[in-house]
PDB file of C-alpha atoms and ligand atoms in Angstrom:
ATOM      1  CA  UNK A 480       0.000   0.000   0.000  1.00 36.00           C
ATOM      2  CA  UNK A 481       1.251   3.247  -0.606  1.00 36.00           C
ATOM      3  CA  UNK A 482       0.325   7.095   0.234  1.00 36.00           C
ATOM      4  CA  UNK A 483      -0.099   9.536   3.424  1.00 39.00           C
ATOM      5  CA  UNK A 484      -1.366   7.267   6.230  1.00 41.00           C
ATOM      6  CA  UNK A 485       2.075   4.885   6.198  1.00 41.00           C
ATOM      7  CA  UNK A 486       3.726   8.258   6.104  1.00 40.00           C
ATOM      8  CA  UNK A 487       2.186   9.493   8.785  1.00 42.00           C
ATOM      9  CA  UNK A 488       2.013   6.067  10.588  1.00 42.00           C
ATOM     10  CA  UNK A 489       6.199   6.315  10.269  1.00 39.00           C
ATOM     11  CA  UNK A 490       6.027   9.739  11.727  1.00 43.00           C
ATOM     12  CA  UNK A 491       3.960   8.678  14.944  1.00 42.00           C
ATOM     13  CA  UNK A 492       6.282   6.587  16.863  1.00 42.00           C
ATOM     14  CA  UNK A 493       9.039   4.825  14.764  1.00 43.00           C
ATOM     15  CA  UNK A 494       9.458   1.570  17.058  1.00 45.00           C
ATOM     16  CA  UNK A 495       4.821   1.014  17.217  1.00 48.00           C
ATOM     17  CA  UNK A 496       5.030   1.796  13.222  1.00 46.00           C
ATOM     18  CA  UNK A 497       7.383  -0.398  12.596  1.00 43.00           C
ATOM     19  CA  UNK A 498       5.449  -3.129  14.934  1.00 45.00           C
ATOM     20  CA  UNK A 499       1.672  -2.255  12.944  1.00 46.00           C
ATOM     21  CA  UNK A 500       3.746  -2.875  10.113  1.00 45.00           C
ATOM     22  CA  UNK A 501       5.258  -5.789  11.130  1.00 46.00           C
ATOM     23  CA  UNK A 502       1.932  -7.596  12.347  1.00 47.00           C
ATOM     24  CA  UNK A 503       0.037  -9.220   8.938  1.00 69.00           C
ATOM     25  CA  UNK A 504      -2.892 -10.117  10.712  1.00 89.00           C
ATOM     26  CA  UNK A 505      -5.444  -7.368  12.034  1.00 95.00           C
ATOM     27  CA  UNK A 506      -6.032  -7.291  15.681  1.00 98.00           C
ATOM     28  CA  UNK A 507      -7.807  -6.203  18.285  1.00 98.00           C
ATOM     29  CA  UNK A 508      -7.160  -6.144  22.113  1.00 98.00           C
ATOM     30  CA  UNK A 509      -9.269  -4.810  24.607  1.00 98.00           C
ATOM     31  CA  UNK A 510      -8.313  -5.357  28.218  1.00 98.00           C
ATOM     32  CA  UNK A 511     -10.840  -4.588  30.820  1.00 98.00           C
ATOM     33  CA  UNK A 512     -12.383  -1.614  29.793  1.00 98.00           C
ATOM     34  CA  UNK A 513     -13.998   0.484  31.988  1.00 98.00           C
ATOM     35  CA  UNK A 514     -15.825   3.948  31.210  1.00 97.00           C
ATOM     36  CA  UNK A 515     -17.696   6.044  33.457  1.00 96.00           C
ATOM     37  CA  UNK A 516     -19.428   9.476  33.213  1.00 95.00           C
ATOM     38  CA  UNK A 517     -19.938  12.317  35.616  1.00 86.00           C
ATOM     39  CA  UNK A 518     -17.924  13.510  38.582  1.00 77.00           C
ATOM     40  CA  UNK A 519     -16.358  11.274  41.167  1.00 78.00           C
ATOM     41  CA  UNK A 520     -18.771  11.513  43.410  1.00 84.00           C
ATOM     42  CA  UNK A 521     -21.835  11.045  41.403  1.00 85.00           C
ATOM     43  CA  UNK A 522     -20.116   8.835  38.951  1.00 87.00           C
ATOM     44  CA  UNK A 523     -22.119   7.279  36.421  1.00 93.00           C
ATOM     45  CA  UNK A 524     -20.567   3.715  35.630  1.00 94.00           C
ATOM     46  CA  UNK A 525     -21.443   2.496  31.940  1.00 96.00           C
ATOM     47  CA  UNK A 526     -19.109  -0.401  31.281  1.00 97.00           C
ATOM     48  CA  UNK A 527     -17.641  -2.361  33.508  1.00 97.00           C
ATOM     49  CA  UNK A 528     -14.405  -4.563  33.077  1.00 97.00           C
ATOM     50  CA  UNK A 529     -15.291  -4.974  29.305  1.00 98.00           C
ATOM     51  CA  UNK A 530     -12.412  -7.957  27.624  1.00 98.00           C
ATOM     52  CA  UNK A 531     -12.388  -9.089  23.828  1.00 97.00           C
ATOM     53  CA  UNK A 532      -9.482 -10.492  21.967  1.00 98.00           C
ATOM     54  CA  UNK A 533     -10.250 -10.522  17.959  1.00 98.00           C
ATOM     55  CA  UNK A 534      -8.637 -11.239  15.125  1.00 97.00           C
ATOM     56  CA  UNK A 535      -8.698 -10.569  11.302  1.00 97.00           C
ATOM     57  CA  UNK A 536     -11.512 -12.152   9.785  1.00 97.00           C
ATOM     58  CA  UNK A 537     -13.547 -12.534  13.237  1.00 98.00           C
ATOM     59  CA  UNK A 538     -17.088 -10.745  13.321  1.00 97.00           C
ATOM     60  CA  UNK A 539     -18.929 -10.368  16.140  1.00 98.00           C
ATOM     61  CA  UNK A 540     -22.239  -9.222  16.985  1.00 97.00           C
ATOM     62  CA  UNK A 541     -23.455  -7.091  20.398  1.00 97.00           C
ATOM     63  CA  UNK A 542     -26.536  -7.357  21.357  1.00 96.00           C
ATOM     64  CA  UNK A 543     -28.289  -5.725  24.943  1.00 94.00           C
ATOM     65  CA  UNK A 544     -31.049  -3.178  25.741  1.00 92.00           C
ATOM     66  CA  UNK A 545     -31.108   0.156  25.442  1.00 90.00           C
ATOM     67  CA  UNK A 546     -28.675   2.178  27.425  1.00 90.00           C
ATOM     68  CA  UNK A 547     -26.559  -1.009  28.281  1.00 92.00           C
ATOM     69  CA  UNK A 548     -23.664   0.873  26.903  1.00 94.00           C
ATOM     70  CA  UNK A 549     -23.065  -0.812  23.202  1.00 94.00           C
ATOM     71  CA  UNK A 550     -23.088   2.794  21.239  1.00 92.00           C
ATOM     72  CA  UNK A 551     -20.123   4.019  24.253  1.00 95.00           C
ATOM     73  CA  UNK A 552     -18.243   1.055  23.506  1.00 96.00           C
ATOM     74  CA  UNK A 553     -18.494   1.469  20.125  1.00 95.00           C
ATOM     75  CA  UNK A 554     -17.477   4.806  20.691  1.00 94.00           C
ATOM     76  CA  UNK A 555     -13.915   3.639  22.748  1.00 97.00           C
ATOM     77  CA  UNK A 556     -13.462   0.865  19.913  1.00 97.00           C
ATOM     78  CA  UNK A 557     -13.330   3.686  17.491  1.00 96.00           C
ATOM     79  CA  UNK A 558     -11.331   5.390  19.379  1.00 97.00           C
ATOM     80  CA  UNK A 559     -13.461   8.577  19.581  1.00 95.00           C
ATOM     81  CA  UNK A 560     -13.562   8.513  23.573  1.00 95.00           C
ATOM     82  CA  UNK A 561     -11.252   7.467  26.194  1.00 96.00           C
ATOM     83  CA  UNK A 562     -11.813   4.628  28.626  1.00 97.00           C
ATOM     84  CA  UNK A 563     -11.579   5.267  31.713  1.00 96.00           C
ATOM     85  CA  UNK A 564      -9.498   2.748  32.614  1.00 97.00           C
ATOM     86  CA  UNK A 565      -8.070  -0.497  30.720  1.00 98.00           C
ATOM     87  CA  UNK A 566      -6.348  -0.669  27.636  1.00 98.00           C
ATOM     88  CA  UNK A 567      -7.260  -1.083  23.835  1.00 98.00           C
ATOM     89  CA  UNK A 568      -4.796  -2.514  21.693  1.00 98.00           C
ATOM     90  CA  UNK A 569      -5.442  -2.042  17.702  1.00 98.00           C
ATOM     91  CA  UNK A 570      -2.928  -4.126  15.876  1.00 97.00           C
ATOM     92  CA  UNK A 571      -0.449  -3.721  18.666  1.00 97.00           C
ATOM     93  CA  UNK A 572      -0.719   0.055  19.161  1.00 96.00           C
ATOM     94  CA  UNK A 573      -2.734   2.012  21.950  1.00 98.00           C
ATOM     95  CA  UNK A 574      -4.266   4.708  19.912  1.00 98.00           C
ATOM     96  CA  UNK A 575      -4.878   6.865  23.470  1.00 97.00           C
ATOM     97  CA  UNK A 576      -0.529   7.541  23.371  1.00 97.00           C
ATOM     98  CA  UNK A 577      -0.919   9.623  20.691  1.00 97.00           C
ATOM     99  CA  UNK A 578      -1.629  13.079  19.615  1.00 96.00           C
ATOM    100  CA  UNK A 579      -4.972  14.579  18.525  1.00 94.00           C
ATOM    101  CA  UNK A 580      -3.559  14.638  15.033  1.00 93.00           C
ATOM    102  CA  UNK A 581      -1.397  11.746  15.545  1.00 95.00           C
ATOM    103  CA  UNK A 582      -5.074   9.906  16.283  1.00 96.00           C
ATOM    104  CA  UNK A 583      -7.044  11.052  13.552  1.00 94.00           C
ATOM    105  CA  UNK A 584      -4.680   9.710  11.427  1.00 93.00           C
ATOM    106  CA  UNK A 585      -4.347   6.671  12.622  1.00 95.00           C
ATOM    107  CA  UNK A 586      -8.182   5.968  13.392  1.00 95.00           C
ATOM    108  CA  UNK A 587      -8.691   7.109   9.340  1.00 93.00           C
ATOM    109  CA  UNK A 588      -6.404   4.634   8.221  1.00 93.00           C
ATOM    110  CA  UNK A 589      -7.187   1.711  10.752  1.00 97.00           C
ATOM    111  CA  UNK A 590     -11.378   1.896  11.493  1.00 97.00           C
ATOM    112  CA  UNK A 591     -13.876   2.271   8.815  1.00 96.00           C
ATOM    113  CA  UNK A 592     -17.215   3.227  10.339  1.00 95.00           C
ATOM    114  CA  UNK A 593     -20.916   1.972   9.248  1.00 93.00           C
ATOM    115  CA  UNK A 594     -24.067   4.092  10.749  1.00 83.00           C
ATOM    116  CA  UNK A 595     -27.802   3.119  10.526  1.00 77.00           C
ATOM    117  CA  UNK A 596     -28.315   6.388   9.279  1.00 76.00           C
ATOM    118  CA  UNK A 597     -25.322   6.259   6.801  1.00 71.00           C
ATOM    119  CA  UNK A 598     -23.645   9.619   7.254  1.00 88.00           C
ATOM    120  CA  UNK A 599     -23.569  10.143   3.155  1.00 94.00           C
ATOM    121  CA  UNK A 600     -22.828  13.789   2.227  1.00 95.00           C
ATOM    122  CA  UNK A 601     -25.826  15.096   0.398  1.00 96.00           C
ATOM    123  CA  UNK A 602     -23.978  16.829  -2.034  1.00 97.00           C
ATOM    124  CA  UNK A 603     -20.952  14.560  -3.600  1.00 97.00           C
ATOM    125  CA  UNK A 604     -21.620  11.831  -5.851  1.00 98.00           C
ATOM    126  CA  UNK A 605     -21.120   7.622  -4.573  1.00 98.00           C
ATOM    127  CA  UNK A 606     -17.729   7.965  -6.079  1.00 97.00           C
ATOM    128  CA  UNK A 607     -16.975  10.902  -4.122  1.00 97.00           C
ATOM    129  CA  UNK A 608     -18.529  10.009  -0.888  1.00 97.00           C
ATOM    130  CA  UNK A 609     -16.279   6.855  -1.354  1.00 97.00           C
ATOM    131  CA  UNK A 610     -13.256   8.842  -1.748  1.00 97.00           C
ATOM    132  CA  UNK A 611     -14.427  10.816   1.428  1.00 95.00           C
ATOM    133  CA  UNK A 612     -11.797   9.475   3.961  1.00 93.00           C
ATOM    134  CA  UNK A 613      -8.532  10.173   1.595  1.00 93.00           C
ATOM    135  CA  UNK A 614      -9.091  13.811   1.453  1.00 87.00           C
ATOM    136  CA  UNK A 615      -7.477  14.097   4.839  1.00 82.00           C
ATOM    137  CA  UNK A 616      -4.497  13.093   2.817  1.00 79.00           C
ATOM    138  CA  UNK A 617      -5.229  15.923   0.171  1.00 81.00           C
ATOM    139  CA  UNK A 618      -6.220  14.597  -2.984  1.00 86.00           C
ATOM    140  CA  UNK A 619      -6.957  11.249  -3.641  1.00 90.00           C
ATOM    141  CA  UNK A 620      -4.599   8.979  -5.502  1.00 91.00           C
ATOM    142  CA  UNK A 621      -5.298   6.785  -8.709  1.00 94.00           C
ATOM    143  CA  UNK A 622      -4.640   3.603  -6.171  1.00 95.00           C
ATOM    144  CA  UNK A 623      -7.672   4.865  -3.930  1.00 95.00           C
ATOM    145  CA  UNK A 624      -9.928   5.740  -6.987  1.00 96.00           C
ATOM    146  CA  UNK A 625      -9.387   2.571  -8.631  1.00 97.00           C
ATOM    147  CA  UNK A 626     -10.225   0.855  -5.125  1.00 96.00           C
ATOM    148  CA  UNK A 627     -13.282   2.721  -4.892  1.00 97.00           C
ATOM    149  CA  UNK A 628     -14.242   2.013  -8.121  1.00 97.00           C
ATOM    150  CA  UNK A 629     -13.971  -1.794  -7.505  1.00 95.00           C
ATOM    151  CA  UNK A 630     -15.745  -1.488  -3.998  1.00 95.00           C
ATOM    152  CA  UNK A 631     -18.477   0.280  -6.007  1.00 96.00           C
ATOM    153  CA  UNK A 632     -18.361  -2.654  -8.360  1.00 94.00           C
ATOM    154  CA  UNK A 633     -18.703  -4.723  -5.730  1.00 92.00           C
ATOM    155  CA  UNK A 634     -21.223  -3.634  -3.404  1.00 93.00           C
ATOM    156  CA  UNK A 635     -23.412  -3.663  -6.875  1.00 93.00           C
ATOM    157  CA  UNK A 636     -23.690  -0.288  -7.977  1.00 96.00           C
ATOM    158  CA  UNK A 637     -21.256  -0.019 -10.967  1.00 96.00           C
ATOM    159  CA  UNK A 638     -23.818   2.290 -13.229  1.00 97.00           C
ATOM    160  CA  UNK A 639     -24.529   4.340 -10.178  1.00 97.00           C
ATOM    161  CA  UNK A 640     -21.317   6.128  -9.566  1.00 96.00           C
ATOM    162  CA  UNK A 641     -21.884   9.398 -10.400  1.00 97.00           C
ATOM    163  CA  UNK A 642     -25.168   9.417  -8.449  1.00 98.00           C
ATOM    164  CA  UNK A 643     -26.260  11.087  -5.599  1.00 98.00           C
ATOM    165  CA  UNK A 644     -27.063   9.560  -2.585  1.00 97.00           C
ATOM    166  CA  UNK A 645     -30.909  11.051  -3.050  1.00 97.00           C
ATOM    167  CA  UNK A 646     -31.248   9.680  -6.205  1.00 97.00           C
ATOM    168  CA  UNK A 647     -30.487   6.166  -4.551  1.00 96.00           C
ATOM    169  CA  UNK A 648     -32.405   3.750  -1.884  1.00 94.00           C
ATOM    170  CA  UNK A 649     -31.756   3.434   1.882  1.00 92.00           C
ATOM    171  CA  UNK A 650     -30.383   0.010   1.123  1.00 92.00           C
ATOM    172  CA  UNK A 651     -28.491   1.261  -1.915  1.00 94.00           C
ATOM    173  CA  UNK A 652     -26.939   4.259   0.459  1.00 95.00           C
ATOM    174  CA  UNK A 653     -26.072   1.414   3.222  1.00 94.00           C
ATOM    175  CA  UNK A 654     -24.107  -0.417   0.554  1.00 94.00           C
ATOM    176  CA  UNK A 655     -22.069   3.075  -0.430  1.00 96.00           C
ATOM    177  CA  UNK A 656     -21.538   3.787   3.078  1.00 95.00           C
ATOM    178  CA  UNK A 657     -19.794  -0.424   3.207  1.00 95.00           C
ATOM    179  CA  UNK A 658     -17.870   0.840   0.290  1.00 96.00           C
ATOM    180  CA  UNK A 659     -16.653   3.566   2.273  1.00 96.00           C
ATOM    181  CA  UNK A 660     -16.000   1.920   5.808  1.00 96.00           C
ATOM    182  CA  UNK A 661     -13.652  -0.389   3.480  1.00 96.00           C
ATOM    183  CA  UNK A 662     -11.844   2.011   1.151  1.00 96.00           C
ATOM    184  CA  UNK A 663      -8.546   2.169   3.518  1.00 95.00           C
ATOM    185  CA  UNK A 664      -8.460  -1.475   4.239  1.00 94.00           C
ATOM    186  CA  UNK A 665      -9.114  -0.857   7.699  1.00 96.00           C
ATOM    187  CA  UNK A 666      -8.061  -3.099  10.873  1.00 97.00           C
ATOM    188  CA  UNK A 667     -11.358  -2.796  11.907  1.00 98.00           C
ATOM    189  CA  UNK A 668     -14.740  -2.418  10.774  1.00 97.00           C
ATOM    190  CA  UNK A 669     -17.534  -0.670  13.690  1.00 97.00           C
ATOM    191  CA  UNK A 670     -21.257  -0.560  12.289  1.00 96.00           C
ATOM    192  CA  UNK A 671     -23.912   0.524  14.206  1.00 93.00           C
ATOM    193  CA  UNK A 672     -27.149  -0.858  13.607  1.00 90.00           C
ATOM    194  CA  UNK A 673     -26.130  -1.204  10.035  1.00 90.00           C
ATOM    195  CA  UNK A 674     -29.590  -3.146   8.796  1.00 90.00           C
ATOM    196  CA  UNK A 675     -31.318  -1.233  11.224  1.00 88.00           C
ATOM    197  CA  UNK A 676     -33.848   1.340   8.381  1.00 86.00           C
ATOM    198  CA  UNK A 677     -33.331  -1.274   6.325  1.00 87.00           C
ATOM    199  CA  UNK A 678     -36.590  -3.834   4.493  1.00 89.00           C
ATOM    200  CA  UNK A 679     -35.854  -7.349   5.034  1.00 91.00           C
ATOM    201  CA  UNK A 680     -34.720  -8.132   1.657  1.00 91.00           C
ATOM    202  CA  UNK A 681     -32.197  -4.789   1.631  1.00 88.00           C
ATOM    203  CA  UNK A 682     -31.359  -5.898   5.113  1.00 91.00           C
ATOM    204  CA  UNK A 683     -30.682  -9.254   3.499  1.00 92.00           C
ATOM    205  CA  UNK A 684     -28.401  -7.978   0.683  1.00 90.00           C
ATOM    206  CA  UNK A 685     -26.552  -5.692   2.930  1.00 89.00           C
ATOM    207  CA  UNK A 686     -25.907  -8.608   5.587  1.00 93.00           C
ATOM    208  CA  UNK A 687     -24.308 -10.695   2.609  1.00 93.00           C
ATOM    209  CA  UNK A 688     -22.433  -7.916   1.216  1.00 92.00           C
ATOM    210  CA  UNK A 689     -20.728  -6.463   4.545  1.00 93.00           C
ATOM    211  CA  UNK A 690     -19.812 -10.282   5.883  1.00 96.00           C
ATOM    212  CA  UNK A 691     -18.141 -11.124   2.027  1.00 94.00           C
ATOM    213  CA  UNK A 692     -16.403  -7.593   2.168  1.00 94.00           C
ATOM    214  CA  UNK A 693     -15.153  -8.093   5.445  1.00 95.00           C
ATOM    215  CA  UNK A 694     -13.880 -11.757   5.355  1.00 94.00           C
ATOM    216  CA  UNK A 695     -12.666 -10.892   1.504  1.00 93.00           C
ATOM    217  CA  UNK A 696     -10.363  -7.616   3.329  1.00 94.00           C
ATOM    218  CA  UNK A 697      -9.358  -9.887   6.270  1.00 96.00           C
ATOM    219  CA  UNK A 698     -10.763  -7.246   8.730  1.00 97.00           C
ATOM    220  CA  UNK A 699     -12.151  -7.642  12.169  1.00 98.00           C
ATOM    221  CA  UNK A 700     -16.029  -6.228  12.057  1.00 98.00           C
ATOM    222  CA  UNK A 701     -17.944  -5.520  15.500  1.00 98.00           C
ATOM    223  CA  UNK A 702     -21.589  -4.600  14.574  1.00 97.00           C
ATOM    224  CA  UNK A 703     -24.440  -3.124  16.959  1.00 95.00           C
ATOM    225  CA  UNK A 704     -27.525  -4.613  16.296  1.00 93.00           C
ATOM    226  CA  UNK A 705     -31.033  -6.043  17.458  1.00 90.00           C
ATOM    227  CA  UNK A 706     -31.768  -7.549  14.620  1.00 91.00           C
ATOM    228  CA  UNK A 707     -31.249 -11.365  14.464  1.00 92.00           C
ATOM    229  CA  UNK A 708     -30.618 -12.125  11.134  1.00 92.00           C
ATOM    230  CA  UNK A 709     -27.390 -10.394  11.071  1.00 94.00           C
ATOM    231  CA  UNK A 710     -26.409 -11.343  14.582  1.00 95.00           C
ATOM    232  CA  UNK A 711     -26.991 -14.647  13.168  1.00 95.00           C
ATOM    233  CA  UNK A 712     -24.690 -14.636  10.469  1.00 95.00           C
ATOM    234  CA  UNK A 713     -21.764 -13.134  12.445  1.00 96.00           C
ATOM    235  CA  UNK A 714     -19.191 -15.683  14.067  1.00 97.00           C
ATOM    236  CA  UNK A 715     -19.669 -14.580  17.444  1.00 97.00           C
ATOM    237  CA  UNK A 716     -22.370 -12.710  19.850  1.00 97.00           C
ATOM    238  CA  UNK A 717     -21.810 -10.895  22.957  1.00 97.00           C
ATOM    239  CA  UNK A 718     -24.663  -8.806  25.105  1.00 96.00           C
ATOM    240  CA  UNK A 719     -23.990  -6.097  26.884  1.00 95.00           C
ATOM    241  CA  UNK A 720     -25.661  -6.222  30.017  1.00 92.00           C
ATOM    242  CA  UNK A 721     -25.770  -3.428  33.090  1.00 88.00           C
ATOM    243  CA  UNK A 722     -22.111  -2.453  31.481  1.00 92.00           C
ATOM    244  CA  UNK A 723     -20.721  -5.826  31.722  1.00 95.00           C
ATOM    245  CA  UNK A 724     -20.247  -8.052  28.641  1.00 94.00           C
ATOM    246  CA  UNK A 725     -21.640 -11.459  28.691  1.00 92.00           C
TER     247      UNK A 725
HETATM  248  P1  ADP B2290     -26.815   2.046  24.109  1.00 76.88           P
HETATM  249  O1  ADP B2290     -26.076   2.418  22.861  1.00 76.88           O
HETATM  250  O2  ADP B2290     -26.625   0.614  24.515  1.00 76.88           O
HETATM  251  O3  ADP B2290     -28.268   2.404  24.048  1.00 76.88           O
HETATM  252  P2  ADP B2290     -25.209   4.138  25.319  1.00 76.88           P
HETATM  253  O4  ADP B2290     -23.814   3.659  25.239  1.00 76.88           O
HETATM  254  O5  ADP B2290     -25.641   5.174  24.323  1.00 76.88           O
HETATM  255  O6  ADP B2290     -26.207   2.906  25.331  1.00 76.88           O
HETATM  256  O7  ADP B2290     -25.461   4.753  26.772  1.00 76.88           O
HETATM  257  C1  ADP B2290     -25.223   4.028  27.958  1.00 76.88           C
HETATM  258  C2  ADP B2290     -25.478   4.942  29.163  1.00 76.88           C
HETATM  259  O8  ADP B2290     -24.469   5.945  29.212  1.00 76.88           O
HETATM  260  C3  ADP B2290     -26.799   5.682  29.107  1.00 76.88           C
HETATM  261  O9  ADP B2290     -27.321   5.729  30.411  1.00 76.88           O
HETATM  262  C4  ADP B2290     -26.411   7.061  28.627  1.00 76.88           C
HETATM  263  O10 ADP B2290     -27.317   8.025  29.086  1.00 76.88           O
HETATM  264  C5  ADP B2290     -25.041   7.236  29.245  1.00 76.88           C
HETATM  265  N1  ADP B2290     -24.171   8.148  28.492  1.00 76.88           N
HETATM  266  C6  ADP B2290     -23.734   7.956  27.228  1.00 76.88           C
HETATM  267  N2  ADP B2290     -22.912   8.956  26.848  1.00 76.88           N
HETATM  268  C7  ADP B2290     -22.840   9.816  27.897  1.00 76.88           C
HETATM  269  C8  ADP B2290     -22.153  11.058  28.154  1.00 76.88           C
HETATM  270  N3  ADP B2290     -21.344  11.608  27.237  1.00 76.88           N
HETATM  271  N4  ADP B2290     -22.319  11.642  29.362  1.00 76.88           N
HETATM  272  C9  ADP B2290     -23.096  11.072  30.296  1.00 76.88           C
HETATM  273  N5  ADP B2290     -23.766   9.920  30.137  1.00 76.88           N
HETATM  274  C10 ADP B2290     -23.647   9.286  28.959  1.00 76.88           C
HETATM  275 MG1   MG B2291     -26.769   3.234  21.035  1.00 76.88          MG
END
């Protein structure tokens, strides 16, 4: 792979570079995560001694009520908010050492996000909204548009490129919004509720297509979700219960 995010990966830290580097397979490490809100003496405790160990190719499925804490975890797995205490490892390196610019880089070349509500920009083209996470890295290069136009191809929507997303369906905009999440060949792929606006048979289609994507990219994928069908086809399933995971 070539372009700005090794770059910038070689500028973080020279010895945890050389280690994500170093380490083929994607991982992920999180050991006993815990994440409260509030002051300390009011605190409000949300998840409570939280411990996964995944690897590339793994998928797993959390499942719990609402406000048992999955969208905050999702949130620390993305590294978008700080645990409290414990440590995440993504392939070897603990994102929370580094800079606020150091971060964003890394968390736009390692984590590809998925949202129920897709997060497409109203105004670009698929194509472009594809292309969306290089432009941290200025413009994009003919390696990243000719992997976005094969993750078009392959999410199905080859004669839709230069489309916007308004002109497309909610399942049609999920499937953009996969090509997306997988345009930096991420370490790790966090949807939320992916299926969840979805009809069955989009739901279906979108299932299929994230899962292939995802084993095909040799990514670890963590999806939110209450619906059964996907939880069903992912290799594992956790619930999230009172903050602890079970
Ligand atoms: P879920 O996604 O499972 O519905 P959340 O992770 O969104 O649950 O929320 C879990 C609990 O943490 C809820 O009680 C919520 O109100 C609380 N919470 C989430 N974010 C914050 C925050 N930034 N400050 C205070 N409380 C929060
Ligand atoms: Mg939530």
């Amino acid at each position: 792979m070539t372009g700005w995010p090794q770059q910038s990966l070689a500028r973080i830290e020279p010895s945890q570079a050389k280690h994500a580097r170093m380490s083929a397979m994607s991982t992920l490490s999180v050991q006993h995560v815990s994440k409260s809100f509030g002051t300390t003496e009011s605190p409000l405790q949300v998840l409570t001694d939280v411990t996964l160990e995944l690897s590339g190719g793994d998928s797993l499925a959390i499942v719990g009520p609402s406000g048992s804490g999955k969208s905050t975890l999702l949130q620390i797995l993305g590294t978008l908010d700080q645990p409290t205490s414990g440590t995440v490892l993504i392939d070897g390196t603990d994102p929370f050492s580094y800079s606020a610019a150091q971060l964003a880089a890394f968390r736009n070349h390692k984590i590809g996000f998925i949202f129920q509500d897709h997060h497409l920009l109203p105004q670009l083209s698929v194509i472009e909204n594809v292309l969306v996470p290089t432009l941290a890295g200025g413009r994009p290069g003919s390696e990243h548009i000719d992997r976005a136009g094969e993750l078009i191809e392959a999410v199905g929507l080859g004669h839709r490129r230069g489309h916007l997303p308004s002109q497309l369906s909610g399942g049609e905009r999920e499937r953009v919004a996969i090509a997306r999440a997988l345009l930096m060949k991420p370490t790790l792929i966090l949807a939320d509720e992916p299926t969840g606006n979805l009809d069955r048979k989009s739901a279906e289609a979108v299932t299929e297509l994230l899962l292939r994507l995802q084993s095909d990219n040799g990514a670890i994928l963590i999806s939110v979700t209450h619906s059964d069908a996907l939880a069903a086809a992912m290799k594992d399933r956790k619930e999230l219960l009172d903050g602890k995971l079970v």
